């Protein structure tokens, strides 16, 4: 049995992200984990073995998917923690109980919520693995500061085939787009994930789905340019300049083009 020691991380050194409105404050509490015999990258609380086994089943495929769609390799081993409940998950990861998954450094945390939603484990793993791979490559602080949040989350949702945005349909997100309620196409990130940039009335769950739809649009309609963008970001190039070089458009112009396509659909 492995016991994780109690510790706290400095706020400025943390990157947390998940399929919900996740803050950046983390305080880890002691808890006990068993190591999954079939895959020692997976650890689980008592009562969460089924979740751990599903994570082990999906992890290799989703790591391959992330490396393929993000044009970059993982730089360090990944560990996945499966929780039996929501309270221990929230206390350990430092996120609200409503969140289903989160990632910190090279670790991924899966909430006990997923025990009743096993069909979402694959997508949640892919979503968090996206964050982990990019943050390993760029470094935590650069990842948060250099990449706008809509792109970080949109990319994660895209590579995970919708994972992390399952609480909202594309139809609902489209309706908000057409009403003028959508995220702000910022070109820089922020060290701390304290707010969501967007229109008044934009809900976090809408922000996530809209971000994923926009990234999916770019990847599907302009695959070569999108590959150029992501490869450039993997090399640490500034987002705004790399976007303009890849697409020959500003980000807000691309967003308006996407919204126009929604109106015509």
mmCIF file of C-alpha atoms in Angstrom, residues 3-149:
data_model
loop_
_atom_site.group_PDB
_atom_site.id
_atom_site.type_symbol
_atom_site.label_atom_id
_atom_site.label_comp_id
_atom_site.label_asym_id
_atom_site.label_seq_id
_atom_site.Cartn_x
_atom_site.Cartn_y
_atom_site.Cartn_z
ATOM 1 C CA UNK A 3 0.623 6.374 1.394
ATOM 2 C CA UNK A 4 0.850 9.865 -0.125
ATOM 3 C CA UNK A 5 2.274 12.316 2.371
ATOM 4 C CA UNK A 6 0.525 15.554 3.237
ATOM 5 C CA UNK A 7 1.907 18.534 1.402
ATOM 6 C CA UNK A 8 0.988 21.880 -0.117
ATOM 7 C CA UNK A 9 2.158 23.521 -3.304
ATOM 8 C CA UNK A 10 2.894 27.180 -3.774
ATOM 9 C CA UNK A 11 0.101 28.809 -5.732
ATOM 10 C CA UNK A 12 2.432 30.187 -8.361
ATOM 11 C CA UNK A 13 3.799 26.765 -9.217
ATOM 12 C CA UNK A 14 0.472 25.067 -9.839
ATOM 13 C CA UNK A 15 -1.372 24.224 -13.022
ATOM 14 C CA UNK A 16 -4.719 22.590 -12.539
ATOM 15 C CA UNK A 17 -7.252 21.946 -15.219
ATOM 16 C CA UNK A 18 -10.215 19.687 -15.651
ATOM 17 C CA UNK A 19 -13.650 19.373 -17.168
ATOM 18 C CA UNK A 20 -15.105 22.100 -15.029
ATOM 19 C CA UNK A 21 -14.298 25.571 -13.733
ATOM 20 C CA UNK A 22 -11.110 24.665 -11.890
ATOM 21 C CA UNK A 23 -9.084 27.029 -9.794
ATOM 22 C CA UNK A 24 -5.377 26.858 -9.137
ATOM 23 C CA UNK A 25 -5.147 26.434 -5.358
ATOM 24 C CA UNK A 26 -4.039 23.005 -4.242
ATOM 25 C CA UNK A 27 -3.626 21.522 -0.780
ATOM 26 C CA UNK A 28 -2.967 17.787 -0.791
ATOM 27 C CA UNK A 29 -4.263 15.657 2.060
ATOM 28 C CA UNK A 30 -2.949 12.290 3.140
ATOM 29 C CA UNK A 31 -4.810 9.317 1.728
ATOM 30 C CA UNK A 32 -4.019 5.682 0.952
ATOM 31 C CA UNK A 33 -3.724 4.188 -2.502
ATOM 32 C CA UNK A 34 -3.259 0.702 -3.843
ATOM 33 C CA UNK A 35 -1.119 0.184 -6.940
ATOM 34 C CA UNK A 36 -2.997 -1.562 -9.742
ATOM 35 C CA UNK A 37 -1.155 -4.881 -10.341
ATOM 36 C CA UNK A 38 -1.642 -4.770 -14.114
ATOM 37 C CA UNK A 39 -0.284 -1.228 -14.498
ATOM 38 C CA UNK A 40 1.805 0.445 -11.800
ATOM 39 C CA UNK A 41 1.054 3.867 -13.307
ATOM 40 C CA UNK A 42 -2.459 3.574 -11.881
ATOM 41 C CA UNK A 43 -3.171 4.024 -8.164
ATOM 42 C CA UNK A 44 -6.580 3.784 -6.544
ATOM 43 C CA UNK A 45 -8.474 4.237 -3.316
ATOM 44 C CA UNK A 46 -10.332 1.321 -1.810
ATOM 45 C CA UNK A 47 -13.599 1.057 -3.724
ATOM 46 C CA UNK A 48 -12.207 2.548 -6.937
ATOM 47 C CA UNK A 49 -10.554 -0.515 -8.456
ATOM 48 C CA UNK A 50 -13.106 -0.694 -11.276
ATOM 49 C CA UNK A 51 -12.325 2.891 -12.214
ATOM 50 C CA UNK A 52 -8.602 2.162 -12.031
ATOM 51 C CA UNK A 53 -8.979 -0.864 -14.306
ATOM 52 C CA UNK A 54 -10.897 1.185 -16.869
ATOM 53 C CA UNK A 55 -8.225 3.889 -16.724
ATOM 54 C CA UNK A 56 -5.526 1.261 -17.304
ATOM 55 C CA UNK A 57 -7.467 -0.059 -20.281
ATOM 56 C CA UNK A 58 -7.782 3.368 -21.894
ATOM 57 C CA UNK A 59 -4.473 4.979 -20.918
ATOM 58 C CA UNK A 60 -2.199 3.613 -23.698
ATOM 59 C CA UNK A 61 -4.678 4.507 -26.445
ATOM 60 C CA UNK A 62 -5.280 7.987 -25.131
ATOM 61 C CA UNK A 63 -1.589 8.721 -24.662
ATOM 62 C CA UNK A 64 -1.049 7.734 -28.301
ATOM 63 C CA UNK A 65 -3.970 9.901 -29.390
ATOM 64 C CA UNK A 66 -2.602 12.921 -27.539
ATOM 65 C CA UNK A 67 0.903 12.514 -28.948
ATOM 66 C CA UNK A 68 -0.512 12.116 -32.460
ATOM 67 C CA UNK A 69 -2.940 15.055 -32.398
ATOM 68 C CA UNK A 70 -0.632 17.371 -30.481
ATOM 69 C CA UNK A 71 2.478 16.456 -32.474
ATOM 70 C CA UNK A 72 4.557 16.012 -29.333
ATOM 71 C CA UNK A 73 5.695 13.298 -26.940
ATOM 72 C CA UNK A 74 5.328 13.028 -23.184
ATOM 73 C CA UNK A 75 8.550 14.061 -21.478
ATOM 74 C CA UNK A 76 8.008 12.209 -18.207
ATOM 75 C CA UNK A 77 6.037 9.191 -16.906
ATOM 76 C CA UNK A 78 2.380 9.780 -16.098
ATOM 77 C CA UNK A 79 0.527 8.576 -13.006
ATOM 78 C CA UNK A 80 -3.238 8.300 -12.657
ATOM 79 C CA UNK A 81 -5.044 8.403 -9.291
ATOM 80 C CA UNK A 82 -8.562 6.920 -9.134
ATOM 81 C CA UNK A 83 -10.800 8.020 -6.248
ATOM 82 C CA UNK A 84 -13.775 6.217 -4.754
ATOM 83 C CA UNK A 85 -15.694 9.381 -3.915
ATOM 84 C CA UNK A 86 -15.943 13.066 -4.650
ATOM 85 C CA UNK A 87 -14.848 14.444 -1.286
ATOM 86 C CA UNK A 88 -11.475 12.719 -1.132
ATOM 87 C CA UNK A 89 -10.897 13.613 -4.798
ATOM 88 C CA UNK A 90 -11.714 17.276 -4.203
ATOM 89 C CA UNK A 91 -9.576 17.487 -1.059
ATOM 90 C CA UNK A 92 -6.619 15.757 -2.672
ATOM 91 C CA UNK A 93 -6.702 17.634 -5.979
ATOM 92 C CA UNK A 94 -7.827 20.973 -4.526
ATOM 93 C CA UNK A 95 -10.813 21.337 -6.852
ATOM 94 C CA UNK A 96 -14.617 21.536 -6.412
ATOM 95 C CA UNK A 97 -16.495 18.265 -5.978
ATOM 96 C CA UNK A 98 -18.452 18.848 -9.191
ATOM 97 C CA UNK A 99 -15.287 18.389 -11.257
ATOM 98 C CA UNK A 100 -14.742 14.912 -12.692
ATOM 99 C CA UNK A 101 -11.035 15.076 -13.425
ATOM 100 C CA UNK A 102 -7.971 17.226 -12.923
ATOM 101 C CA UNK A 103 -4.277 17.213 -13.731
ATOM 102 C CA UNK A 104 -1.208 18.494 -11.911
ATOM 103 C CA UNK A 105 2.315 18.144 -13.272
ATOM 104 C CA UNK A 106 2.559 14.544 -14.472
ATOM 105 C CA UNK A 107 -0.388 13.320 -12.393
ATOM 106 C CA UNK A 108 -4.038 12.879 -13.324
ATOM 107 C CA UNK A 109 -6.857 12.604 -10.789
ATOM 108 C CA UNK A 110 -10.162 10.905 -11.598
ATOM 109 C CA UNK A 111 -13.185 11.586 -9.404
ATOM 110 C CA UNK A 112 -15.379 8.878 -7.970
ATOM 111 C CA UNK A 113 -18.168 10.428 -10.055
ATOM 112 C CA UNK A 114 -16.788 8.420 -12.956
ATOM 113 C CA UNK A 115 -17.626 5.122 -11.247
ATOM 114 C CA UNK A 116 -21.179 5.802 -12.375
ATOM 115 C CA UNK A 117 -20.100 7.164 -15.773
ATOM 116 C CA UNK A 118 -17.516 4.710 -16.980
ATOM 117 C CA UNK A 119 -18.154 5.703 -20.594
ATOM 118 C CA UNK A 120 -16.594 9.087 -19.783
ATOM 119 C CA UNK A 121 -13.292 7.741 -18.452
ATOM 120 C CA UNK A 122 -11.651 7.586 -21.879
ATOM 121 C CA UNK A 123 -12.503 11.190 -22.702
ATOM 122 C CA UNK A 124 -11.523 12.485 -19.281
ATOM 123 C CA UNK A 125 -8.158 10.770 -19.489
ATOM 124 C CA UNK A 126 -7.542 12.204 -22.943
ATOM 125 C CA UNK A 127 -8.509 15.678 -21.803
ATOM 126 C CA UNK A 128 -6.157 15.702 -18.838
ATOM 127 C CA UNK A 129 -3.370 13.993 -20.789
ATOM 128 C CA UNK A 130 -3.518 16.858 -23.282
ATOM 129 C CA UNK A 131 -2.811 19.344 -20.508
ATOM 130 C CA UNK A 132 -0.087 17.156 -19.033
ATOM 131 C CA UNK A 133 1.765 16.654 -22.329
ATOM 132 C CA UNK A 134 1.821 20.358 -23.216
ATOM 133 C CA UNK A 135 2.741 21.467 -19.713
ATOM 134 C CA UNK A 136 5.556 18.893 -19.578
ATOM 135 C CA UNK A 137 6.909 20.259 -22.860
ATOM 136 C CA UNK A 138 6.581 23.965 -22.126
ATOM 137 C CA UNK A 139 6.853 23.977 -18.365
ATOM 138 C CA UNK A 140 3.983 24.777 -16.044
ATOM 139 C CA UNK A 141 4.339 28.542 -15.912
ATOM 140 C CA UNK A 142 4.981 29.006 -19.649
ATOM 141 C CA UNK A 143 2.061 26.721 -20.491
ATOM 142 C CA UNK A 144 -0.350 28.809 -18.426
ATOM 143 C CA UNK A 145 1.028 32.178 -19.442
ATOM 144 C CA UNK A 146 1.631 31.636 -23.141
ATOM 145 C CA UNK A 147 -1.462 29.688 -24.226
ATOM 146 C CA UNK A 148 -4.904 31.300 -23.887
ATOM 147 C CA UNK A 149 -7.268 29.253 -21.784
#
